[in-house]
Amino acid sequence: MAESEHKTPSQTIDGNTLIAMCLSRAGVEKMFGVVGIPVTSLANRAVALGIRFISFHNEQSAGYAASAYGYLTRRPGILLTVSGPGCVHGLAGLSNAAVNAWPMVLISGSSEQGLTGRGDFQELDQIAAVKPFSKFSAKATDINKIPTCVFDVIDWALAGRPGGTYLDIPCDVLRQRIEESEAEKLITEALNSRNNDLIEKPKVSNSEIHKAVDLLRKAQRPLIVFGKGAAYARAENALSKLVESTGIPFLPTPMGKGLLSDTHELAATAARSLAIGKCDVALLVGARLNWLLHFGEPPKWSKDVKFILVDISKEEIELRNPCLGIVGDAKDVLETIHKEIKDDPFCLGKSHPWVESIKNKAKDNVAKMELQLVKDVVPFNFMTPMRIIRDAILGVGSPAPVLVSEGANTMDVGRSVLVQTEPRTRLDAGTWGTMGVGLGYCIAAAMAAPDRLVVAVEGDSGFGFSGMEVETLVRYQLPVVVIVFNNGGVYGGDRRNPEEITGPYKDDPAPTSFVPGAAYHTLVEAFGGKGYLAGTPDELKSALSESFSARKPTVINVTIDPYAGAESGRLQHKN
């Protein structure tokens, strides 16, 4: 039982310290959040125990950072918030983790248990609030329950298909005290009783592997499609072996890019429409048949295509009802498929009609795009600065920078132009098409991969969601270069037709408009970072060269013609 709060502090610890001890024992190295009543002491205790706490201005950005950190490290990203509105703001990150299937834990303080229903400070039924987005939620109603609750939410975040979990800590529990020896005993017992079955990977069925290989072997036009689930599983080596040994063309989803280099001769990204429209067997690994892949339905896909769907989630496979479903870890399944093929090999060969058609179409589309990219257009369109940025990023070499891509036109154009050569070096709006993730993702990437430069290519609208976090970049001196494509608004300023400009407020700025010529680069300068304004190729090249070499917090404000973009939403592929 909890001891009196007046016992000698040297002999006892409070709930804040016990949570920090449990997080440390669970291997937590980084935490993200916004502190305040009642969790400030928890953050300080965590730091004292060797956990790095990254303090943000807004819980949404901190939550996006925690979700992306979980993806990049395969360890749950930890978000700490205050109660009530802090928890609600944290739902942005928790929901992002849930939809993208990334491991994350939201920890929120909550109001006094004895005052429930009476309107206590920031009172909210937070367990109910997080329910739509949390795989598992726990409330530590007493200090003795803290260890089990902490380890449970961490384990559940990783179990099966990864996702978000929630830990609720009432402020009265944070103040409770317990003997240090009793705390150690509780931690040991909780560690020993952890459910290891939760984090065990499902065993791959040999019969399903046989069927998958048979389908691929007999296919005339096979295609391998992989997504961020394969990237999360660290499946790049197994995927490379399978592609190299079979000669099957491959297509990554946007965040699957880089798992195999975009420059690979079997990459079908630049021939996407042909690849998905004509393939007769598609092996999908860590990619869902959702809107990003047109639900696997005509007219984008052939009505006769046979899908082999590899997913960690049995429910996902049952939802999609493929020709063949294999429940398992992407890396394990690919290794098993490769081993099966190795015993009786087959390879399409470079002269195979299907391979040649993909290569030729990709070559033609790349050539058409390069004709647009080679021109220096001033005032800038989207293509000219994107080419300059592409070349600068490729010039860095290895380890390649982590690219954070956010916006409408900026993200769409960047997906086609920017080249990914290494795994997990692209973070974008993801499955949900979430705007506002940019700066949070940058900070997560800098924490997860400190040896890499982080480069964000953002629209001015996307940047605006989290722009204040440039102060966070400066405070922690992170190697992040933020490039803002400034075209004066959402999609590009005032795009209204004359008949739309009417009514009593017709002289107001358009709903899509921002202040023309906004000096975004001066925002980071206010905190001691470096800002650049670039409106010509030479100015942009100089800014990129200097900032990439310095590896310091930087904002490059790139002036774009406000009429260069278009309204954007679902993926538009014209190749």
Coordinates of N, CA and C in Angstrom, one line a residue, residues 177-392:
R177 N 3.6 8.0 -2.3 CA 5.0 7.5 -2.1 C 5.1 6.1 -1.7
I178 N 6.2 5.5 -1.9 CA 6.4 4.1 -1.7 C 7.9 3.8 -1.3
E179 N 8.1 2.8 -0.5 CA 9.5 2.5 -0.1 C 10.3 2.1 -1.4
E180 N 11.6 2.6 -1.5 CA 12.4 2.2 -2.7 C 12.5 0.7 -2.8
S181 N 12.7 0.0 -1.8 CA 12.8 -1.4 -1.9 C 11.5 -2.1 -2.4
E182 N 10.4 -1.5 -2.0 CA 9.1 -2.0 -2.4 C 8.9 -1.7 -3.9
A183 N 9.4 -0.6 -4.3 CA 9.3 -0.2 -5.7 C 10.1 -1.1 -6.6
E184 N 11.3 -1.5 -6.1 CA 12.2 -2.4 -6.9 C 11.5 -3.8 -7.0
K185 N 10.9 -4.2 -5.9 CA 10.2 -5.5 -5.9 C 9.0 -5.5 -6.9
L186 N 8.3 -4.4 -6.9 CA 7.2 -4.3 -7.9 C 7.6 -4.3 -9.3
I187 N 8.7 -3.6 -9.6 CA 9.3 -3.5 -10.9 C 9.7 -4.9 -11.4
T188 N 10.4 -5.6 -10.5 CA 10.9 -7.0 -10.8 C 9.7 -7.9 -11.1
E189 N 8.7 -7.8 -10.2 CA 7.5 -8.7 -10.4 C 6.8 -8.4 -11.8
A190 N 6.7 -7.1 -12.1 CA 6.0 -6.7 -13.3 C 6.9 -7.2 -14.5
L191 N 8.2 -7.0 -14.4 CA 9.0 -7.5 -15.5 C 8.9 -9.0 -15.8
N192 N 8.9 -9.7 -14.7 CA 8.8 -11.2 -14.8 C 7.5 -11.7 -15.3
S193 N 6.5 -10.9 -15.1 CA 5.1 -11.3 -15.5 C 4.7 -10.7 -16.8
R194 N 5.6 -10.1 -17.5 CA 5.2 -9.5 -18.9 C 4.8 -10.7 -19.8
N195 N 3.8 -10.4 -20.6 CA 3.3 -11.4 -21.5 C 4.1 -11.4 -22.8
N196 N 5.1 -12.3 -22.9 CA 5.9 -12.4 -24.0 C 5.2 -12.8 -25.3
D197 N 4.1 -13.5 -25.1 CA 3.3 -13.9 -26.3 C 2.8 -12.7 -27.1
L198 N 2.7 -11.5 -26.4 CA 2.2 -10.3 -27.1 C 3.2 -9.9 -28.2
I199 N 4.5 -10.0 -28.0 CA 5.4 -9.5 -29.0 C 6.1 -10.6 -29.8
E200 N 5.6 -11.8 -29.7 CA 6.1 -12.9 -30.5 C 5.5 -12.8 -31.9
K201 N 6.4 -12.9 -32.9 CA 5.9 -12.8 -34.3 C 5.2 -14.1 -34.7
P202 N 4.1 -14.0 -35.5 CA 3.4 -15.2 -36.0 C 4.3 -16.1 -36.8
K203 N 4.1 -17.4 -36.7 CA 4.9 -18.4 -37.5 C 4.4 -18.4 -38.9
V204 N 5.3 -18.5 -39.9 CA 4.9 -18.5 -41.3 C 4.5 -19.9 -41.7
S205 N 3.4 -20.0 -42.4 CA 2.8 -21.3 -42.9 C 3.6 -21.7 -44.1
N206 N 4.2 -22.9 -44.1 CA 4.9 -23.4 -45.2 C 4.0 -23.7 -46.4
S207 N 2.8 -24.1 -46.2 CA 1.8 -24.4 -47.3 C 1.5 -23.1 -48.0
E208 N 1.4 -22.0 -47.3 CA 1.1 -20.7 -47.9 C 2.3 -20.2 -48.7
I209 N 3.5 -20.4 -48.2 CA 4.7 -20.1 -48.9 C 4.7 -20.8 -50.2
H210 N 4.4 -22.1 -50.2 CA 4.4 -22.9 -51.4 C 3.5 -22.3 -52.4
K211 N 2.3 -22.0 -52.0 CA 1.3 -21.4 -52.9 C 1.7 -20.1 -53.5
A212 N 2.3 -19.2 -52.6 CA 2.8 -17.9 -53.1 C 3.9 -18.1 -54.2
V213 N 4.8 -19.0 -53.9 CA 5.9 -19.2 -54.9 C 5.3 -19.8 -56.2
D214 N 4.4 -20.7 -56.1 CA 3.7 -21.2 -57.3 C 3.0 -20.2 -58.1
L215 N 2.3 -19.3 -57.4 CA 1.7 -18.2 -58.2 C 2.7 -17.2 -58.8
L216 N 3.8 -16.9 -58.2 CA 4.8 -16.1 -58.8 C 5.5 -16.8 -59.9
R217 N 5.8 -18.0 -59.8 CA 6.5 -18.8 -60.8 C 5.7 -18.9 -62.1
K218 N 4.4 -19.0 -62.0 CA 3.5 -19.2 -63.1 C 3.0 -17.9 -63.7
A219 N 3.3 -16.8 -63.0 CA 2.8 -15.5 -63.5 C 3.5 -15.0 -64.8
Q220 N 2.8 -14.4 -65.6 CA 3.4 -13.8 -66.8 C 3.9 -12.4 -66.6
R221 N 3.2 -11.7 -65.7 CA 3.5 -10.3 -65.4 C 3.5 -10.0 -63.9
P222 N 4.4 -10.6 -63.1 CA 4.4 -10.4 -61.7 C 4.9 -9.1 -61.3
L223 N 4.5 -8.6 -60.1 CA 4.9 -7.3 -59.5 C 5.0 -7.5 -58.0
I224 N 6.0 -6.9 -57.4 CA 6.2 -6.9 -56.0 C 5.9 -5.4 -55.5
V225 N 5.0 -5.3 -54.7 CA 4.6 -4.0 -54.1 C 4.9 -4.0 -52.6
F226 N 5.6 -3.0 -52.1 CA 5.9 -2.9 -50.7 C 5.7 -1.5 -50.2
G227 N 5.4 -1.5 -48.9 CA 5.1 -0.2 -48.2 C 5.9 0.0 -46.9
K228 N 5.4 0.9 -46.1 CA 6.2 1.3 -44.9 C 6.1 0.2 -43.9
G229 N 5.2 -0.8 -44.0 CA 5.2 -2.0 -43.1 C 6.4 -2.8 -43.4
A230 N 6.8 -2.9 -44.6 CA 8.1 -3.7 -44.9 C 9.3 -2.9 -44.4
A231 N 9.2 -1.6 -44.5 CA 10.3 -0.7 -44.0 C 10.4 -0.9 -42.5
Y232 N 9.3 -0.8 -41.8 CA 9.3 -1.0 -40.4 C 9.9 -2.3 -40.0
A233 N 9.6 -3.4 -40.8 CA 10.1 -4.7 -40.5 C 11.5 -4.9 -40.8
R234 N 12.2 -3.9 -41.4 CA 13.6 -4.0 -41.8 C 13.8 -5.1 -42.8
A235 N 12.9 -5.1 -43.8 CA 12.9 -6.2 -44.8 C 13.7 -5.9 -46.0
E236 N 14.5 -4.9 -46.0 CA 15.2 -4.5 -47.2 C 16.2 -5.5 -47.8
N237 N 16.9 -6.2 -47.0 CA 17.8 -7.2 -47.5 C 17.1 -8.4 -48.0
A238 N 16.1 -8.9 -47.4 CA 15.3 -10.0 -47.9 C 14.6 -9.6 -49.2
L239 N 14.1 -8.4 -49.3 CA 13.5 -7.9 -50.5 C 14.4 -7.8 -51.6
S240 N 15.6 -7.3 -51.3 CA 16.7 -7.2 -52.4 C 17.0 -8.6 -52.9
K241 N 17.2 -9.6 -52.1 CA 17.5 -10.9 -52.5 C 16.4 -11.5 -53.4
L242 N 15.2 -11.3 -53.0 CA 14.0 -11.8 -53.8 C 14.0 -11.1 -55.2
V243 N 14.1 -9.8 -55.2 CA 14.1 -9.1 -56.5 C 15.2 -9.5 -57.4
E244 N 16.4 -9.6 -56.8 CA 17.6 -9.9 -57.6 C 17.5 -11.3 -58.2
S245 N 17.0 -12.2 -57.4 CA 17.0 -13.7 -57.8 C 15.9 -14.0 -58.8
T246 N 14.8 -13.2 -58.7 CA 13.7 -13.5 -59.6 C 13.5 -12.5 -60.8
G247 N 14.1 -11.4 -60.7 CA 14.0 -10.4 -61.7 C 12.6 -9.8 -61.8
I248 N 11.8 -9.8 -60.7 CA 10.5 -9.3 -60.7 C 10.5 -7.8 -60.5
P249 N 9.9 -7.0 -61.3 CA 9.8 -5.5 -61.1 C 9.1 -5.2 -59.8
F250 N 9.4 -4.1 -59.2 CA 8.8 -3.7 -57.9 C 8.3 -2.3 -57.9
L251 N 7.3 -2.1 -57.0 CA 6.7 -0.7 -56.9 C 6.6 -0.4 -55.4
P252 N 7.3 0.6 -54.9 CA 7.1 1.0 -53.5 C 5.9 2.0 -53.4
T253 N 5.3 1.9 -52.2 CA 4.4 3.0 -51.9 C 5.2 4.2 -51.5
P254 N 4.6 5.4 -51.3 CA 5.5 6.6 -51.1 C 6.5 6.5 -49.9
M255 N 6.1 5.9 -48.8 CA 7.0 5.7 -47.7 C 7.8 4.4 -47.8
G256 N 7.5 3.6 -48.8 CA 8.3 2.4 -49.0 C 9.5 2.8 -49.9
K257 N 9.5 4.0 -50.5 CA 10.6 4.4 -51.3 C 11.9 4.4 -50.6
G258 N 13.0 3.8 -51.2 CA 14.3 3.8 -50.6 C 14.6 2.4 -50.0
L259 N 13.5 1.6 -49.8 CA 13.8 0.2 -49.3 C 14.7 -0.5 -50.3
L260 N 14.3 -0.3 -51.5 CA 15.3 -0.6 -52.6 C 15.4 0.7 -53.3
S261 N 16.6 1.0 -53.8 CA 16.8 2.3 -54.4 C 15.9 2.7 -55.6
D262 N 15.5 3.9 -55.6 CA 14.6 4.4 -56.7 C 15.4 4.2 -58.1
T263 N 16.7 4.2 -58.0 CA 17.5 4.1 -59.2 C 17.7 2.6 -59.7
H264 N 17.1 1.7 -59.0 CA 17.3 0.2 -59.4 C 16.6 0.0 -60.7
E265 N 17.3 -0.9 -61.5 CA 16.8 -1.1 -62.9 C 15.4 -1.7 -62.9
L266 N 15.0 -2.4 -61.9 CA 13.6 -3.0 -61.8 C 12.6 -2.2 -61.1
A267 N 12.9 -0.9 -60.8 CA 12.0 0.0 -60.1 C 10.9 0.4 -61.1
A268 N 9.6 0.2 -60.7 CA 8.5 0.5 -61.6 C 7.8 1.8 -61.3
T269 N 8.4 2.6 -60.4 CA 7.7 3.8 -59.9 C 7.4 4.7 -61.0
A270 N 8.3 4.9 -62.0 CA 8.0 5.8 -63.1 C 7.1 5.1 -64.2
A271 N 6.7 3.9 -64.0 CA 5.8 3.2 -64.9 C 4.6 2.6 -64.1
R272 N 4.2 3.4 -63.1 CA 3.2 2.9 -62.1 C 1.9 2.4 -62.7
S273 N 1.4 3.3 -63.6 CA 0.1 2.9 -64.2 C 0.1 1.6 -65.0
L274 N 1.2 1.5 -65.7 CA 1.4 0.2 -66.5 C 1.6 -0.9 -65.6
A275 N 2.4 -0.8 -64.5 CA 2.7 -1.9 -63.7 C 1.5 -2.4 -62.9
I276 N 0.7 -1.5 -62.4 CA -0.5 -2.0 -61.6 C -1.6 -2.4 -62.5
G277 N -1.7 -1.7 -63.7 CA -2.8 -2.0 -64.6 C -2.6 -3.3 -65.4
K278 N -1.4 -3.8 -65.6 CA -1.2 -5.0 -66.4 C -0.7 -6.2 -65.6
C279 N -0.2 -6.0 -64.4 CA 0.3 -7.2 -63.7 C -0.8 -8.2 -63.5
D280 N -0.4 -9.5 -63.5 CA -1.4 -10.6 -63.3 C -1.3 -11.2 -61.9
V281 N -0.1 -11.0 -61.3 CA 0.1 -11.5 -59.9 C 0.8 -10.4 -59.2
A282 N 0.3 -9.9 -58.0 CA 0.9 -8.8 -57.3 C 1.2 -9.3 -55.8
L283 N 2.5 -9.4 -55.5 CA 2.9 -9.7 -54.1 C 3.0 -8.4 -53.3
L284 N 2.0 -8.2 -52.4 CA 2.0 -7.0 -51.6 C 2.6 -7.3 -50.2
V285 N 3.6 -6.5 -49.8 CA 4.3 -6.8 -48.6 C 4.3 -5.5 -47.7
G286 N 3.6 -5.6 -46.6 CA 3.6 -4.4 -45.7 C 2.9 -3.2 -46.4
A287 N 2.0 -3.4 -47.3 CA 1.3 -2.4 -47.9 C -0.2 -2.8 -48.0
R288 N -1.1 -1.8 -47.7 CA -2.5 -2.1 -47.6 C -3.2 -1.7 -48.9
L289 N -4.2 -2.5 -49.2 CA -5.0 -2.2 -50.4 C -6.1 -1.1 -50.1
N290 N -5.6 0.1 -49.7 CA -6.5 1.2 -49.3 C -6.4 2.2 -50.5
W291 N -6.8 3.5 -50.2 CA -6.8 4.5 -51.2 C -5.5 4.7 -51.9
L292 N -4.4 4.5 -51.2 CA -3.1 4.7 -51.8 C -2.8 3.7 -52.9
L293 N -3.5 2.6 -52.9 CA -3.3 1.6 -53.9 C -4.7 1.3 -54.6
H294 N -5.5 2.3 -54.6 CA -6.8 2.3 -55.3 C -7.6 1.1 -55.0
F295 N -7.5 0.6 -53.7 CA -8.2 -0.5 -53.2 C -8.1 -1.8 -53.9
G296 N -7.1 -1.9 -54.8 CA -6.8 -3.1 -55.6 C -7.9 -3.4 -56.6
E297 N -8.6 -2.3 -57.0 CA -9.8 -2.6 -57.9 C -9.6 -1.9 -59.3
P298 N -10.4 -2.4 -60.3 CA -10.4 -1.7 -61.6 C -11.0 -0.3 -61.4
P299 N -10.7 0.6 -62.2 CA -9.9 0.4 -63.5 C -8.4 0.5 -63.3
K300 N -7.9 0.9 -62.2 CA -6.5 1.1 -62.0 C -5.8 -0.3 -62.1
W301 N -6.4 -1.3 -61.5 CA -5.9 -2.7 -61.5 C -6.7 -3.5 -62.5
S302 N -6.1 -4.6 -63.0 CA -6.8 -5.5 -63.8 C -7.8 -6.3 -63.0
K303 N -9.0 -6.5 -63.5 CA -10.0 -7.3 -62.8 C -9.6 -8.7 -62.5
D304 N -8.6 -9.2 -63.2 CA -8.1 -10.6 -63.0 C -6.9 -10.7 -62.2
V305 N -6.3 -9.6 -61.7 CA -5.1 -9.7 -60.9 C -5.3 -10.6 -59.7
K306 N -4.2 -11.4 -59.4 CA -4.2 -12.2 -58.2 C -3.3 -11.6 -57.1
F307 N -3.9 -11.2 -56.0 CA -3.1 -10.6 -54.9 C -2.6 -11.6 -53.9
I308 N -1.3 -11.5 -53.6 CA -0.7 -12.3 -52.5 C -0.4 -11.2 -51.5
L309 N -1.2 -11.2 -50.4 CA -1.1 -10.2 -49.4 C -0.4 -10.6 -48.1
V310 N 0.8 -10.0 -47.9 CA 1.6 -10.3 -46.7 C 1.4 -9.2 -45.7
D311 N 0.9 -9.6 -44.5 CA 0.6 -8.6 -43.5 C 0.7 -9.2 -42.1
I312 N 1.1 -8.4 -41.1 CA 1.2 -8.9 -39.8 C -0.2 -9.1 -39.1
S313 N -1.2 -8.5 -39.8 CA -2.5 -8.5 -39.2 C -3.5 -9.5 -40.0
K314 N -4.0 -10.5 -39.3 CA -4.9 -11.4 -39.9 C -6.2 -10.6 -40.3
E315 N -6.6 -9.7 -39.5 CA -7.8 -8.9 -39.8 C -7.7 -8.1 -41.1
E316 N -6.5 -7.6 -41.3 CA -6.3 -6.9 -42.6 C -6.4 -7.8 -43.8
I317 N -5.9 -9.0 -43.7 CA -6.0 -9.9 -44.8 C -7.5 -10.3 -45.0
E318 N -8.2 -10.6 -43.9 CA -9.6 -10.9 -44.0 C -10.4 -9.8 -44.6
L319 N -10.1 -8.6 -44.3 CA -10.8 -7.4 -44.9 C -10.6 -7.3 -46.4
R320 N -9.4 -7.6 -46.9 CA -9.1 -7.4 -48.3 C -9.5 -8.6 -49.1
N321 N -9.5 -9.8 -48.5 CA -9.9 -11.0 -49.2 C -9.1 -11.2 -50.5
P322 N -7.8 -11.4 -50.3 CA -6.9 -11.6 -51.5 C -7.0 -13.0 -52.0
C323 N -6.4 -13.3 -53.1 CA -6.3 -14.6 -53.6 C -5.5 -15.5 -52.6
L324 N -4.5 -14.9 -52.0 CA -3.7 -15.6 -51.0 C -3.3 -14.6 -49.9
G325 N -3.5 -15.0 -48.7 CA -3.1 -14.1 -47.6 C -2.1 -14.9 -46.7
I326 N -1.0 -14.2 -46.4 CA 0.0 -14.8 -45.5 C 0.2 -13.9 -44.3
V327 N -0.2 -14.4 -43.1 CA 0.0 -13.6 -41.9 C 1.4 -13.8 -41.4
G328 N 2.1 -12.7 -41.2 CA 3.5 -12.9 -40.8 C 4.3 -11.6 -40.9
D329 N 5.4 -11.6 -40.3 CA 6.4 -10.4 -40.4 C 6.9 -10.4 -41.8
A330 N 7.0 -9.2 -42.3 CA 7.4 -9.0 -43.7 C 8.7 -9.6 -44.0
K331 N 9.7 -9.3 -43.1 CA 11.0 -9.8 -43.3 C 11.1 -11.3 -43.3
D332 N 10.4 -11.9 -42.3 CA 10.4 -13.4 -42.2 C 9.7 -14.0 -43.4
V333 N 8.6 -13.5 -43.9 CA 7.9 -14.1 -45.0 C 8.8 -14.0 -46.3
L334 N 9.4 -12.8 -46.5 CA 10.2 -12.6 -47.7 C 11.4 -13.6 -47.7
E335 N 12.0 -13.7 -46.5 CA 13.2 -14.7 -46.4 C 12.7 -16.1 -46.7
T336 N 11.6 -16.5 -46.3 CA 11.1 -17.8 -46.5 C 10.7 -18.0 -48.0
I337 N 10.1 -17.0 -48.6 CA 9.8 -17.1 -50.0 C 11.1 -17.3 -50.8
H338 N 12.1 -16.4 -50.5 CA 13.4 -16.5 -51.2 C 14.0 -17.9 -51.1
K339 N 14.0 -18.4 -49.8 CA 14.6 -19.7 -49.6 C 13.9 -20.8 -50.4
E340 N 12.6 -20.7 -50.5 CA 11.8 -21.7 -51.3 C 12.1 -21.6 -52.7
I341 N 12.3 -20.4 -53.3 CA 12.6 -20.2 -54.7 C 14.0 -20.7 -55.0
K342 N 14.9 -20.4 -54.0 CA 16.3 -20.8 -54.2 C 16.5 -22.3 -54.4
D343 N 15.6 -23.1 -53.8 CA 15.7 -24.5 -54.0 C 15.3 -24.9 -55.4
D344 N 14.5 -24.1 -56.1 CA 14.1 -24.4 -57.5 C 13.9 -23.0 -58.2
P345 N 15.1 -22.4 -58.6 CA 15.1 -21.0 -59.0 C 14.4 -20.8 -60.3
F346 N 13.9 -19.5 -60.4 CA 13.4 -19.0 -61.7 C 13.7 -17.5 -61.7
C347 N 13.9 -17.0 -62.9 CA 14.2 -15.6 -63.1 C 13.6 -15.1 -64.4
L348 N 13.0 -13.9 -64.4 CA 12.4 -13.4 -65.6 C 13.4 -13.0 -66.6
G349 N 14.5 -12.5 -66.2 CA 15.6 -12.1 -67.1 C 15.3 -10.7 -67.7
K350 N 16.4 -10.0 -68.1 CA 16.3 -8.6 -68.5 C 15.5 -8.5 -69.8
S351 N 15.5 -9.6 -70.7 CA 14.8 -9.5 -72.0 C 13.4 -10.0 -71.9
H352 N 12.9 -10.3 -70.7 CA 11.5 -10.8 -70.6 C 10.6 -9.6 -71.0
P353 N 9.6 -9.9 -71.8 CA 8.7 -8.9 -72.3 C 8.1 -8.0 -71.3
W354 N 7.7 -8.5 -70.1 CA 7.2 -7.8 -69.0 C 8.2 -6.8 -68.5
V355 N 9.4 -7.3 -68.2 CA 10.5 -6.5 -67.7 C 10.8 -5.4 -68.7
E356 N 10.9 -5.7 -69.9 CA 11.3 -4.7 -70.9 C 10.2 -3.6 -71.0
S357 N 8.9 -4.0 -71.0 CA 7.8 -3.1 -71.1 C 7.9 -2.1 -69.9
I358 N 8.1 -2.6 -68.7 CA 8.2 -1.7 -67.5 C 9.4 -0.8 -67.7
K359 N 10.6 -1.3 -68.1 CA 11.8 -0.5 -68.2 C 11.6 0.6 -69.3
N360 N 11.0 0.2 -70.4 CA 10.8 1.2 -71.5 C 9.9 2.3 -71.1
K361 N 8.8 1.9 -70.5 CA 7.8 2.9 -70.1 C 8.4 3.9 -69.0
A362 N 9.1 3.3 -68.1 CA 9.8 4.1 -67.0 C 10.8 5.0 -67.6
K363 N 11.6 4.5 -68.6 CA 12.6 5.4 -69.3 C 11.9 6.5 -70.0
D364 N 10.8 6.2 -70.7 CA 10.1 7.3 -71.4 C 9.6 8.4 -70.5
N365 N 8.9 7.9 -69.4 CA 8.3 8.9 -68.5 C 9.4 9.7 -67.8
V366 N 10.5 9.1 -67.4 CA 11.6 9.8 -66.8 C 12.2 10.9 -67.7
A367 N 12.3 10.5 -69.0 CA 12.8 11.4 -70.0 C 11.9 12.6 -70.2
K368 N 10.6 12.4 -70.2 CA 9.6 13.5 -70.3 C 9.7 14.4 -69.1
M369 N 9.8 13.8 -67.9 CA 9.9 14.6 -66.7 C 11.2 15.5 -66.7
E370 N 12.3 14.8 -67.2 CA 13.6 15.5 -67.2 C 13.5 16.7 -68.1
L371 N 12.7 16.7 -69.2 CA 12.6 17.8 -70.1 C 12.0 19.0 -69.4
Q372 N 11.1 18.7 -68.4 CA 10.6 19.8 -67.6 C 11.5 20.3 -66.5
L373 N 12.3 19.3 -66.0 CA 13.2 19.6 -64.9 C 14.4 20.4 -65.3
V374 N 14.8 20.2 -66.5 CA 16.1 20.8 -67.0 C 16.0 22.3 -67.2
K375 N 14.7 22.8 -67.3 CA 14.5 24.2 -67.6 C 14.7 25.0 -66.2
D376 N 15.3 26.1 -66.3 CA 15.4 27.0 -65.1 C 14.2 28.0 -65.3
V377 N 13.1 27.8 -64.6 CA 12.0 28.7 -64.7 C 12.0 29.6 -63.5
V378 N 12.0 30.9 -63.8 CA 11.9 32.0 -62.8 C 10.9 33.0 -63.3
P379 N 9.9 33.4 -62.4 CA 9.7 33.0 -61.0 C 9.6 31.4 -61.0
F380 N 10.0 30.9 -59.9 CA 10.0 29.4 -59.7 C 8.6 28.8 -59.9
N381 N 8.6 27.7 -60.7 CA 7.5 26.8 -60.6 C 7.9 25.7 -59.5
F382 N 7.2 24.6 -59.5 CA 7.6 23.6 -58.5 C 8.8 22.7 -59.0
M383 N 8.9 22.6 -60.3 CA 9.9 21.7 -60.8 C 11.3 22.2 -60.7
T384 N 11.6 23.4 -61.0 CA 13.0 23.9 -61.0 C 13.6 23.8 -59.6
P385 N 13.0 24.3 -58.5 CA 13.6 24.2 -57.2 C 13.7 22.7 -56.7
M386 N 12.7 21.9 -57.1 CA 12.7 20.5 -56.7 C 13.9 19.8 -57.3
R387 N 14.2 20.1 -58.6 CA 15.4 19.5 -59.2 C 16.7 19.9 -58.5
I388 N 16.8 21.2 -58.1 CA 18.0 21.7 -57.4 C 18.1 21.0 -56.1
I389 N 17.0 20.8 -55.4 CA 17.0 20.1 -54.1 C 17.4 18.7 -54.3
R390 N 16.8 18.0 -55.3 CA 17.1 16.6 -55.5 C 18.6 16.4 -55.7
D391 N 19.2 17.3 -56.5 CA 20.6 17.1 -56.8 C 21.5 17.4 -55.6
A392 N 21.0 18.3 -54.7 CA 21.8 18.6 -53.5 C 21.7 17.5 -52.5

